[in-house]
Structures are given as C-alpha cells and as structure tokens.
XYZ file of C-alpha atoms in Angstrom:
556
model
C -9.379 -22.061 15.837
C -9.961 -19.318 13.232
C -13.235 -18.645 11.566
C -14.506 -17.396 9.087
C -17.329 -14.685 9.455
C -20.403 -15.192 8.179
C -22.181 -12.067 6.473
C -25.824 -11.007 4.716
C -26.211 -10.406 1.318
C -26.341 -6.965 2.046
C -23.018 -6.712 3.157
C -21.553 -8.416 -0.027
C -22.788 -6.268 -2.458
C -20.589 -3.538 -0.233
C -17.601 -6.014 -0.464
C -16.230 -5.797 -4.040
C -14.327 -2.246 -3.974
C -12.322 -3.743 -1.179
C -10.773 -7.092 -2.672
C -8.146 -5.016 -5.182
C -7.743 -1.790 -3.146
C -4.358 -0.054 -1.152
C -3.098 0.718 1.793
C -1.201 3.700 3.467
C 0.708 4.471 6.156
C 2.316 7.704 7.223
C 5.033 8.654 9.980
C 5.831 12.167 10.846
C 9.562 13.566 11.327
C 9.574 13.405 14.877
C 8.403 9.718 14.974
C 10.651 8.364 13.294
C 14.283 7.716 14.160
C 16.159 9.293 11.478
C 14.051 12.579 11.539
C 12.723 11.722 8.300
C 9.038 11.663 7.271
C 7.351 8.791 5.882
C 4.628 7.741 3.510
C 3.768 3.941 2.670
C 1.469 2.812 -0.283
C 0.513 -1.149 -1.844
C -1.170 -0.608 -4.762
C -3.321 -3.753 -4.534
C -5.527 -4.612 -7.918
C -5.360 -7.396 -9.974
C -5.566 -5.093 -13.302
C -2.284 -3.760 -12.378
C 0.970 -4.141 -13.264
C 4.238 -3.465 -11.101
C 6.595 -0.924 -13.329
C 8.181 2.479 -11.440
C 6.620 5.417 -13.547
C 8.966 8.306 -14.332
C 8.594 11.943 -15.389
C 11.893 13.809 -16.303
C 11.468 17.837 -15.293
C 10.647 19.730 -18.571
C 10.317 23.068 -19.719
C 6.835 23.907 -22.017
C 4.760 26.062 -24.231
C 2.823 28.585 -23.693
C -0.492 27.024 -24.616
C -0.070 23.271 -24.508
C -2.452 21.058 -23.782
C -2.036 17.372 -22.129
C -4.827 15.146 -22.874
C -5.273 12.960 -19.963
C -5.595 8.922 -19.295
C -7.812 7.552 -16.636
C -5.080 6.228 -14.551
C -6.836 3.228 -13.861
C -8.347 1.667 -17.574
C -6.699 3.907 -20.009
C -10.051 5.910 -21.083
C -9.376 9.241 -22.737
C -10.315 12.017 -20.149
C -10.067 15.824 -20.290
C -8.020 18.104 -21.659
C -6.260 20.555 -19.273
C -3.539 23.128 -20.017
C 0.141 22.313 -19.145
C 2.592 24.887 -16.523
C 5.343 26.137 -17.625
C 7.855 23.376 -15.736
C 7.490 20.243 -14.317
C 9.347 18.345 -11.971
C 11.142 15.180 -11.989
C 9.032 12.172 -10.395
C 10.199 8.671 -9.816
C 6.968 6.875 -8.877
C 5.446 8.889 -6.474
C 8.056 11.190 -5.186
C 9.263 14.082 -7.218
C 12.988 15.977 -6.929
C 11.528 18.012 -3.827
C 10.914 14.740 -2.039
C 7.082 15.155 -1.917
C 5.267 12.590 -2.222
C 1.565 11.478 -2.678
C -0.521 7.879 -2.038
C -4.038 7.214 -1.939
C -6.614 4.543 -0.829
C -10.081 4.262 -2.417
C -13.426 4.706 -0.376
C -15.932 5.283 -2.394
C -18.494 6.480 -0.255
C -21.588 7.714 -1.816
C -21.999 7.817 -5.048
C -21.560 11.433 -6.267
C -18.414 10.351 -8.998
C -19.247 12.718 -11.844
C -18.016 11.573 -15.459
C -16.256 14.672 -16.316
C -12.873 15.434 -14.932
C -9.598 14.502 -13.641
C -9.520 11.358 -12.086
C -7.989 10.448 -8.666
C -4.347 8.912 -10.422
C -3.862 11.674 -12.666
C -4.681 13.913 -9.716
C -1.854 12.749 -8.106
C 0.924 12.659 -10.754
C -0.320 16.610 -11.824
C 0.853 17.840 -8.505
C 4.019 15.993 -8.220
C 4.879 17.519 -10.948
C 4.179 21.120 -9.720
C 4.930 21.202 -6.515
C 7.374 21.988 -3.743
C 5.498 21.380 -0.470
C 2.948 19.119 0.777
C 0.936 22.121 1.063
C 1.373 23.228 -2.814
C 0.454 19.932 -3.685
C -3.016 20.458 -1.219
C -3.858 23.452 -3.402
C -2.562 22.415 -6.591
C -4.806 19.147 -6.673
C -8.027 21.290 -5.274
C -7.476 23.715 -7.711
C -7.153 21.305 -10.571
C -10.919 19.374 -9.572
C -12.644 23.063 -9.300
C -11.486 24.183 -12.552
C -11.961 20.869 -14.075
C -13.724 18.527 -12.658
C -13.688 15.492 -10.691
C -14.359 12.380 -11.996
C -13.728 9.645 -9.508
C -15.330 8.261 -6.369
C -14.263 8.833 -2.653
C -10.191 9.042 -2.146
C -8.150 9.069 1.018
C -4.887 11.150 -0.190
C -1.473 10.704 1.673
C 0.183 14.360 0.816
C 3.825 15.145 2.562
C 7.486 16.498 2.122
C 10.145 16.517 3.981
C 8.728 18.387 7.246
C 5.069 17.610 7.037
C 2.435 14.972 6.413
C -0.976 15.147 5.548
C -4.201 13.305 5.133
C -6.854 14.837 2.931
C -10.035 12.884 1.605
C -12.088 13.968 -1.270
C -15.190 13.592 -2.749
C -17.205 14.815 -5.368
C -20.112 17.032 -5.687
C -22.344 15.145 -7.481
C -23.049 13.686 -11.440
C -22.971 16.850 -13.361
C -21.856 19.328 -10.808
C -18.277 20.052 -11.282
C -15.544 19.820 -8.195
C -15.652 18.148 -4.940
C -15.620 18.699 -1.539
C -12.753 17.698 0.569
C -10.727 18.056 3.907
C -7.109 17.867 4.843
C -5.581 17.952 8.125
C -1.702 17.749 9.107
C -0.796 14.572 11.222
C 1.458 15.886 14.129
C 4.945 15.473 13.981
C 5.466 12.692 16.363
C 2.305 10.524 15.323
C 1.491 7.979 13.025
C -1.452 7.380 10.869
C -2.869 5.364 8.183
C -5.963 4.283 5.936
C -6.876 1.384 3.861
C -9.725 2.018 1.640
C -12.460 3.545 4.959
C -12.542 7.079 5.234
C -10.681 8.411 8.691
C -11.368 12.330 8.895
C -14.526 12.526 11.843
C -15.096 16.149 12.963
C -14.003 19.533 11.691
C -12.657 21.897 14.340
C -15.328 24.140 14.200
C -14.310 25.703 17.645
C -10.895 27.223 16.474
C -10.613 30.392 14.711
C -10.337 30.394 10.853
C -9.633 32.629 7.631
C -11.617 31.914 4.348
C -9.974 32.268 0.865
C -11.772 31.456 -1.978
C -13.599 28.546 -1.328
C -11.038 27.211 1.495
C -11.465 27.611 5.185
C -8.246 27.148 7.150
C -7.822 27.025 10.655
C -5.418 29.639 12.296
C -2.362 27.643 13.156
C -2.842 25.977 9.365
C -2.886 22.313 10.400
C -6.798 21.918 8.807
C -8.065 23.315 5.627
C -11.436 22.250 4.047
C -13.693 23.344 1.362
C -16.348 25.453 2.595
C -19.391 23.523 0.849
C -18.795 20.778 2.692
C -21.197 20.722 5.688
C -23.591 21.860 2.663
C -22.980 19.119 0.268
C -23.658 16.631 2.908
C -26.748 18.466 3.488
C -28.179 18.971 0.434
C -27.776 15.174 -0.440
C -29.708 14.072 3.048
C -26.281 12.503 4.171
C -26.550 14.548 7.449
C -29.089 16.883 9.086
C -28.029 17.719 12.635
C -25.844 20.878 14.112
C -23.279 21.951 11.802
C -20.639 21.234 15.351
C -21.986 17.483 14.759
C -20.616 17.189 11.219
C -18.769 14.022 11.082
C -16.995 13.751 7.476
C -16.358 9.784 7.552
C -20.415 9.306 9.033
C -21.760 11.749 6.171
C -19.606 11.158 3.448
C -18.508 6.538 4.225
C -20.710 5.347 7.004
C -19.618 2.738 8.205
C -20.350 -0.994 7.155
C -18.712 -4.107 8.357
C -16.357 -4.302 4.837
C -15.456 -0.652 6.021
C -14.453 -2.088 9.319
C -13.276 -6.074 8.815
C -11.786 -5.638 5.121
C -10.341 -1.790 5.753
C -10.109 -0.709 9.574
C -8.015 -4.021 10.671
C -5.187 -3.122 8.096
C -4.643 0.171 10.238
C -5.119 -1.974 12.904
C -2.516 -3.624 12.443
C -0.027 -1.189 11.778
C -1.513 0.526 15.087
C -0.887 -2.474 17.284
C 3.125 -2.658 16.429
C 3.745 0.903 17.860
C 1.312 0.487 20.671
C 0.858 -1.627 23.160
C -2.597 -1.762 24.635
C -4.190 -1.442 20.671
C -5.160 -4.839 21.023
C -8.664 -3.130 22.657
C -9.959 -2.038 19.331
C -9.719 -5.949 17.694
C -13.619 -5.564 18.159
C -14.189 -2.495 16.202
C -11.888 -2.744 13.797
C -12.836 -6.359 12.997
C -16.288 -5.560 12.958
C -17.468 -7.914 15.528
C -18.782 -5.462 17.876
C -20.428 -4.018 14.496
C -22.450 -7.227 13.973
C -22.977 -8.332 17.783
C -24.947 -4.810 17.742
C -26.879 -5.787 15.158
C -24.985 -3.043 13.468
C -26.229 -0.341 15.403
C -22.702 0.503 16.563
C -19.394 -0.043 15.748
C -17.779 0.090 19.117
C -15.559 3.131 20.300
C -13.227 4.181 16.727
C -9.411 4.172 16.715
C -8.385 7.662 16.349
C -7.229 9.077 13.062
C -3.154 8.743 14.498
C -1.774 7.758 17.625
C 1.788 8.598 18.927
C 3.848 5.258 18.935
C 5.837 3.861 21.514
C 9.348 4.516 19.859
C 10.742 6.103 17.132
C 10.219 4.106 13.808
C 12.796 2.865 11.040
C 12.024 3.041 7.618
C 12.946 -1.093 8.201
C 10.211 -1.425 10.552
C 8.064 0.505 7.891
C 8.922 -2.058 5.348
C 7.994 -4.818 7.873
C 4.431 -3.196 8.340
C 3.978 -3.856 4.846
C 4.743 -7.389 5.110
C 2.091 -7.500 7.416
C -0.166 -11.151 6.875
C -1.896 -10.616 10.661
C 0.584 -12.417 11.943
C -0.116 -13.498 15.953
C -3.442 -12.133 15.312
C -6.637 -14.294 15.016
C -6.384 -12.971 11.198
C -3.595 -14.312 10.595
C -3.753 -15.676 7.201
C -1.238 -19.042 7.303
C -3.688 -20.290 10.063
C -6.907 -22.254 9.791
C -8.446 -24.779 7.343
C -8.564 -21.940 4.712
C -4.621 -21.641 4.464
C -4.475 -25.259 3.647
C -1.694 -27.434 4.643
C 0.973 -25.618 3.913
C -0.342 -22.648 5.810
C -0.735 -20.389 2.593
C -2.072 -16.869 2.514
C -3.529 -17.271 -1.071
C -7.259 -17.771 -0.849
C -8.877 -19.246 -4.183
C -12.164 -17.950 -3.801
C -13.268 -13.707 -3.973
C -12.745 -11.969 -1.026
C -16.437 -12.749 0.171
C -17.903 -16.117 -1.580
C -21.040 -17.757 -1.218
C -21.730 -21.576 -0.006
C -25.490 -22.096 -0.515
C -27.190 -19.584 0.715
C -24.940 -18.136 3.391
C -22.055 -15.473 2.415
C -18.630 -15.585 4.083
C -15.509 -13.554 4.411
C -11.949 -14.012 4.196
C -9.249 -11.905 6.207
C -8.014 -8.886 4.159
C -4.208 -8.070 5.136
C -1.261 -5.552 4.485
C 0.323 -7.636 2.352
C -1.919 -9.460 -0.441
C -1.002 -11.500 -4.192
C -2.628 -9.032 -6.097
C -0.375 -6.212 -5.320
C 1.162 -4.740 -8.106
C 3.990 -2.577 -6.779
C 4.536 -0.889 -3.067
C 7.168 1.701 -1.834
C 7.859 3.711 1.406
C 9.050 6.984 1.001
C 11.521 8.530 3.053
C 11.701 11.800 2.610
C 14.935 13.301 4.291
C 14.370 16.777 5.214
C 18.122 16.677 7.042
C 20.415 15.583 4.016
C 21.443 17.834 1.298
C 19.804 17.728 -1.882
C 22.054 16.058 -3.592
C 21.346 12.483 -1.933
C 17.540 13.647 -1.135
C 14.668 11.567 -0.429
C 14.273 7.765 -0.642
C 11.748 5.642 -2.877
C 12.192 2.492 -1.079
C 10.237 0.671 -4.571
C 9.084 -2.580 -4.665
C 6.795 -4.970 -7.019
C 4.106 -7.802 -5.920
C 3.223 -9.396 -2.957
C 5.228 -7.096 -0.519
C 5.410 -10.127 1.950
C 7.944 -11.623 -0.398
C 9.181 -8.785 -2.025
C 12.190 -6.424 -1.474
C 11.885 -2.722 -1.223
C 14.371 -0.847 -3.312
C 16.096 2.338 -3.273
C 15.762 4.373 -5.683
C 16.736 8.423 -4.808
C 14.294 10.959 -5.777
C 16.505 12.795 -8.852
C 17.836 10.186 -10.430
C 17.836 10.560 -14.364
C 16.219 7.642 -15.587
C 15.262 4.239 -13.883
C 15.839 0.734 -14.412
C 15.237 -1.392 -17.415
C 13.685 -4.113 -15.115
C 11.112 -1.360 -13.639
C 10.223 0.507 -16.872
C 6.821 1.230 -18.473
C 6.117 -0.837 -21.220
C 8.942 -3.506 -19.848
C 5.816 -6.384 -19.836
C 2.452 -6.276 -18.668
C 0.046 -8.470 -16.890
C -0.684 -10.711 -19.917
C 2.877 -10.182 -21.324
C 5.684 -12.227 -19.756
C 8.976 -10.594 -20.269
C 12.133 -12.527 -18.542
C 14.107 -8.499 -18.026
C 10.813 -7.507 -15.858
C 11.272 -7.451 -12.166
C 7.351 -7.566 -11.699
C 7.723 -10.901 -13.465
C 10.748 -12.287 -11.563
C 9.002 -11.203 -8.053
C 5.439 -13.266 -9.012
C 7.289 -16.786 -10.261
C 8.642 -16.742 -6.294
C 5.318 -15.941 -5.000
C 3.349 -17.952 -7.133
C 5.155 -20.901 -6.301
C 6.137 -20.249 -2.722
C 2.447 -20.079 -2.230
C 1.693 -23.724 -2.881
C 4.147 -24.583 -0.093
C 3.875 -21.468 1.886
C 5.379 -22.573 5.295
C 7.961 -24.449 3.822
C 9.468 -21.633 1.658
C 8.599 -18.551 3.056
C 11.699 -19.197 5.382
C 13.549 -19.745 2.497
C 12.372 -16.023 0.848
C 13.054 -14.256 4.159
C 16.461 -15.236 4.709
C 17.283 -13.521 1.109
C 14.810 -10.696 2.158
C 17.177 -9.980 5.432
C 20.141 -10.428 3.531
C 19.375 -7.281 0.734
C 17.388 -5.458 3.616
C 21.230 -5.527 5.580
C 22.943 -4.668 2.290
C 20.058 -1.555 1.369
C 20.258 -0.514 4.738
C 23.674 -0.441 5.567
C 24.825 1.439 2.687
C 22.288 4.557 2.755
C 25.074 6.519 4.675
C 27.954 5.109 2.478
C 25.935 6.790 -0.116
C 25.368 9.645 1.181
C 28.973 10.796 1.975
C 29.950 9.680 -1.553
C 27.736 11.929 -3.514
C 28.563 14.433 -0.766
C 30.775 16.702 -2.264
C 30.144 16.361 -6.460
C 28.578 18.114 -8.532
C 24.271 18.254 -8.538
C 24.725 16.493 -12.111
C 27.367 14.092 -10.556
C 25.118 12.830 -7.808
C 22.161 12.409 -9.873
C 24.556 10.466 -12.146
C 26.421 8.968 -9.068
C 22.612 8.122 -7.928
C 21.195 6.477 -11.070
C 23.741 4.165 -11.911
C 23.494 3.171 -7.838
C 19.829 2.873 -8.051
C 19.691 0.909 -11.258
C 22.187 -1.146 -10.274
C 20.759 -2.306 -7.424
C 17.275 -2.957 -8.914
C 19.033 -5.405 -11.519
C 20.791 -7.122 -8.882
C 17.917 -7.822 -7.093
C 16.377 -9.032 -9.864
C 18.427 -10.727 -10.677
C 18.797 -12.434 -7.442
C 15.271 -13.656 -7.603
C 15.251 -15.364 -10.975
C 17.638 -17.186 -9.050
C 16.049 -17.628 -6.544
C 12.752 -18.299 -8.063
C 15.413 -21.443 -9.889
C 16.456 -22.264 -6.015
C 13.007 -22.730 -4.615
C 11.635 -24.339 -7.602
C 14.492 -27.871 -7.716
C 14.166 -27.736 -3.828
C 10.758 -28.249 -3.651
C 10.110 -30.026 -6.574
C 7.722 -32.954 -7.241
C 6.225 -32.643 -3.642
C 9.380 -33.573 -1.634
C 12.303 -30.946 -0.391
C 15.853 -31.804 -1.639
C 18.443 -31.996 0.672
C 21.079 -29.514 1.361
C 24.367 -30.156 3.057
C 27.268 -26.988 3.017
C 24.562 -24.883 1.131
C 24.540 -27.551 -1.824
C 21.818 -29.985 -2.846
C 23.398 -32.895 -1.422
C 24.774 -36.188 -4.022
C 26.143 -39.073 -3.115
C 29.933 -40.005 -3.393
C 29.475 -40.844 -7.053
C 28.002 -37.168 -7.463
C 24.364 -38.472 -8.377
C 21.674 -35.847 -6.659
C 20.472 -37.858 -3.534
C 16.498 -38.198 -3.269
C 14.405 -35.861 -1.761
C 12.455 -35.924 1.381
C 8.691 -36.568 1.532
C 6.750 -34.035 2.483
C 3.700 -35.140 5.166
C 0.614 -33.314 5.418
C -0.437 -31.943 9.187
C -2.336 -34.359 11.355
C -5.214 -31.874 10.710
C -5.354 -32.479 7.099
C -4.628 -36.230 7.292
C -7.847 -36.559 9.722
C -10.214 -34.600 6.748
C -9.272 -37.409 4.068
C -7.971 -40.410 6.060
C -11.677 -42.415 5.103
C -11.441 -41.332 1.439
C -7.859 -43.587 1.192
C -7.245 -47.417 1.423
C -6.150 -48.350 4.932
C -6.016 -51.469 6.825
C-alpha cells in the first residue's frame, strides 16, 4: 500500500515554492527519431492562466524604450531600451525555431528587487535571437546591464541543432547581475529539471578562453560567468578547492522537497528511456535522504542520460501525462485518491494533522497547470513549415497538445490573451473548455479518464499523421503563402479541438450524471423501444472504501 511520508516542520517551510512550479524536459537531435530537437515545459501555478502569447516581428526606433511587466504578478519593472527588430514568437518559440523554458529553484536568497525578471528574460531573447547560443548571451547580457530581479532559474535554451541547460542566480540584494552556468546536453541524450537545480561541477580541467566576464571551455559546450566560484564564496555557500565547486551544493543544497517534490519528476521521465533507472527511486524520492538522517542523499542521477531508443515527439507528449503511473507514486492509488482513484488532492501539497506534517506525491502532470507545449524544433525541413509548438492548456494528463508552426501570423481566438482569465469564464476559451473535463473527470477519475483518452488518441492520430501532409503542401508556395497556408491550419485545428471538448465536457457530464453511468449501446445512450432514456447504472464504491464506513450505515 502507498504512504504518505511523514516530514518535520523544517522541511515544510521549504515546501511551498514547489506546489505551483514547472517542469522541463529536453531531447537532443540525435535522440530523437525524426532528427529534431526537443524542449518540454508545464507551467504549473494556480495564478495562471492557459492563453498562447504572441509577438509579431517588428521593426523600431531608434531610442525606444519598453517598460517591462513582472511576468508573474503584473508589477511595473524596469525600463530597458528596445533593438532595432524583433522576431515573431508563438509562445515560446520564435520564427528561428528557438525556444526557451524554465523551472524555478530558488536557492538562496540573493533575488535583488531591481531588474528583469526570469519571464521577461525569456520572451527578450526570443525575440532577438537566432541560436540557442544568441539567446545564452543575449539573456546574460540583459541581467549585467540591468539587473536581475528574480530568484534561482533552471533555463531550457535550444534551436534546431542544439540544446542547452543554463541556471542562474543572482548576486545578491543590491548588487546588480547574477551568476550563472550553461552547458550543452549532447546530441544523443536527454535531460530534464523540475524546480532542483541539476548543474554539479564545472570542468575546471579543460582548457578555456575568457571574454568579458564569460569563461568558455574550448570545444564551447560550457560557458559560465567568471564570479561564480567567488559569489559562492563570498556568501559562505562554499569554502573548499575551487576543483570542488559544486553549483547545485553551493547555490540549492539539497532538501528532501528538492528531492521528493522535484528530483522524482525527472525521475520519471528518466525511467521511460532507461531501463535499470528504477535504482535511483531512493534518491530521487528522498528516502535514502531521510533514512540518513539527511546526511546524504544517496548517489545523484546525472544531469542527462542517453536513452534506450530514439524518442517521438508522441512519446514526449506522453511524458507529460506522466501521474507516476506503475510507480509507488502513482497518484490514482491509495486512500488519498479516494474511490474513484483521483489524482486531485484537496489539501496543500504538504498539510498538517496535529502535530505531524505530511506529503503528497508531486507528478508531471498536475490540476494547476495552466498551459504546456513540446517544441519540436526541425532543423531538417525548410523554413517554410519550420518548427513545431505542440501547445496545450491545463492538466496535460487530459489535455491535447496542439500544433501550432513557429511563423504563423496570428493565433487562435480560443488561445488569445485577454480571451478569459482565471476568474473570468468565457465559453470561446480553450483554457476554459479543457478545465470543465478535468474538473469533473476528477470526481470520477477511473471511470472517465478512459473515456478522455480514447478522444486524446484519436486527435493525437489525426495531429500526428498529418505533420508530413503538411509539410509537402506548404512545400513549394510562397514564404507568405505558408505562413498563411500555416495559420489558418493551426487555428483551425485549435478550434476544432475545442470544440471537441465542450462536447465532450457535455458527453462525460449526462454519462456520469447523478452518481450512476448511463448506458451506451452503438455509441448512443441507450432508450427503450418507446425512445425513453433507459436508467443508469449504480455506481459501487471499492470494497476498500465500503470497509472505512460500513459501521457508520444501518445494516442488519
């Protein structure tokens, strides 16, 4: 049976950056089967709401300012002057098919209140660069001449040939910058991070050029800021041989949230591409962690691994689906799930009964995601098609991920800012349409979630299956005829969708009404010869259940 771990007060006060949170994985070209490279993101808060952001490219002024946002509450933040073009971006992929996620560490606490802050980091170098590795510079540039005003960040940086990790820290409250470190993940590996930072050691032992203040090693797969052995120093986050330097250890020690509530997601995606990753459940879960008295967390997964087969941007969308399932986390087992085996826990992500604090499972997939894409960036198709934001809103367990192409003109009513917001229903939102499924499926989890998949796999065949069709059509117009070609496609197929779920959403809701499940015969409810709807079936609850209440009913 599953349980629940028990924690200390001291670990709950660490706990409460990790129940919103995201998660990101990342393929490179040669591990995956289409050649492409691959960069997944679930941006998981309950503050947020699911719409696809867009920038059209532009042309500016000599002079003009943009007054920037704090991505996450709105707060006016610095000014900083504008370049002389931007790019296109649709979400988080701009017209040269790079693309940037991020997950949230925190780490120590050297935020500083002037600056750019980690979103609009990430949205100012889509829209000026080319290259994973412009996009590097461009956002390091950006916090040393202006500041950086957010806590810890894992970055997910790549374009069509290569994919990096970089995290990134500040300096401290009123010292402008932050330190940082990036590495390239090789070609045929993997890797991932969910809210724990993953960079260990610099490779000190290679030869390296210094430029400014970055220090890059001679083949160019690891770049760093130079103050950041001395940063770590200066604060008393690390003392011993500069060879020792351990960015993660210094910078996010680990604690059992950075383990149970971060380390398990990449877990998780680990185990599917390998098949003996089942010997880290102790670190990663943070058992080993606590067994130790938490003197040690056990022997760390490395920062990528090279998987087992070449991956489809399907099986990518399947990792973020992930609920634990066939793990001991899985979240539709246990007392917790309830009878119908939901994944929706009431309660915070730790809770407290008495005087003794407990933990729930933190998965892949969670209820408070707002939106989620993987990006396929397709180094080997001409630039008319180009890269793939594979977009989708909520709970990414019952949600569909759809394609929208990287320079496409405008998106889709049902996925525009403004379209609704977390407090403002609007019936043309798709962020809207996704959560009434959700919402509901989640009282009756087991029963429905077969239901949901079986219109998943039908619009995953029909996405999938026409990628090439699509390709070959916008083949030989025009540059504006394919972007035309590709945003009539794109919106098209996000209104369908949506579409498709307010119906379902109306299918789920008169099957399982009242308690009971309708029945079906020839894919209709099922009436009798006079045409009058025939009753419903009871629904039972599990012997478990029954046995917790049977001596708080009548019985003989």
């Amino acid at each position: 049976m599953k349980k629940l771990f028990l924690l200390t007060c001291v670990v709950m006060l660490g706990m409460a950056q990790y129940a919103d949170a995201c998660t990101n994985f990342i393929v490179g070209k040669d591990a995956s089967a289409d050649g492409s490279t691959m960069i997944t993101y679930a941006a998981d808060s309950y503050g947020f709401y699911g719409f696809l952001r867009y920038r059209a490219a532009a042309d500016h002024q000599p002079g003009e300012m943009i007054q920037l946002l704090n991505w996450d509450n709105g707060k006016p933040m610095v000014k900083i002057e504008q370049v002389a073009h931007t790019y296109t971006v649709v979400g988080n992929m701009n017209e040269h098919q790079v693309t940037i996620g991020e997950t949230t560490f925190g780490g120590k606490d050297l935020a500083d209140t002037v600056g750019i802050d980690y979103g609009n980091l990430i949205y100012l170098a889509l829209e000026r660069s080319k290259t994973a590795r412009e996009a590097i510079q461009c956002m390091t540039d950006l916090v040393a001449k202006y500041g950086y005003a957010s806590g810890g960040e894992s970055f997910s940086i790549g374009d069509p040939n290569e994919v990096w990790i970089m995290e990134m820290i500040g300096k401290g409250k009123g010292v402008k910058g932050a330190v940082w470190v990036a590495t390239r993940i090789p070609d045929d590996c993997i890797s991932g991070h969910a809210n724990q930072s993953r960079i260990t050691y610099l490779p000190l032992d290679q030869k390296t050029t210094k430029k400014g203040d970055v220090v890059m090693t001679k083949d160019g797969n690891w770049l760093w800021h130079k103050d950041v052995i001395k940063v770590a120093r200066d604060n008393g986050f690390f003392s011993g041989k500069d060879s020792e330097f351990q960015f993660n250890h210094a910078y996010n020690p680990f604690d059992f949230t950075g383990l149970y509530a971060c380390e398990a997601r990449v877990w998780s995606f680990f185990r599917h591409f390998d098949n003996d990753f089942d010997r880290y459940f102790g670190y990663a879960t943070g058992k080993i962690f606590l067994a130790t008295g938490k003197r040690d967390a056990g022997e760390p997964m490395p920062l990528y691994i090279k998987p087992n087969h070449k991956i489809t941007v399907q099986e990518m969308k399947e990792c973020m689906r992930d609920e634990y399932q066939g793990t001991e986390l899985d979240m539709t087992k246990g007392i917790d799930a309830g009878p119908f085996h939901s994944k929706l826990r009431y309660a915070s992500l730790v809770w407290k009964l008495d005087s003794t604090d407990y933990c729930f499972e933190r998965p892949i997939a969670t209820q408070q995601t707002a939106w989620s894409f993987v990006a396929q960036m397709r180094g080997y198709e001409s630039a008319k098609a180009g890269g793939i934001f594979w977009f989708g809103v909520d709970d990414a367990a019952n949600s569909l991920h759809i394609p929208m192409y990287c320079t496409i003109n405008e998106v889709p009513e049902c996925m525009k800012e403004g379209n609704g917001d977390t407090y403002t229903y609007s019936p043309t939102s798709a962020w809207w349409a996704w959560n009434m499924v959700a919402n509901w499926a989640y009282t009756r989890y087991s029963d429905m979630r077969p239901d949901i998949q079986k219109v998943q796999q039908t619009w995953d065949d029909k996405f999938n299956s026409q990628v090439e069709i699509i390709d070959q059509e916008v083949a030989g117009m025009s540059k504006d005829e394919a972007r035309a070609f590709l945003t009539k496609y794109s919106c098209a197929q996000a209104e369908q969708a949506t579409a498709a779920w307010k119906d379902l959403f109306i299918y789920l809701y008169t099957k399982y009404l009242d308690g009971r499940t309708a029945r079906e015969e020839n894919g209709e409810f099922k009436r009798n010869q006079w045409g009058y709807p025939v009753g419903g079936k009871p629904t039972a609850y599990p012997r478990e259940f029954q046995e917790l209440f049977k001596h708080e009913v009548w019985h003989e």
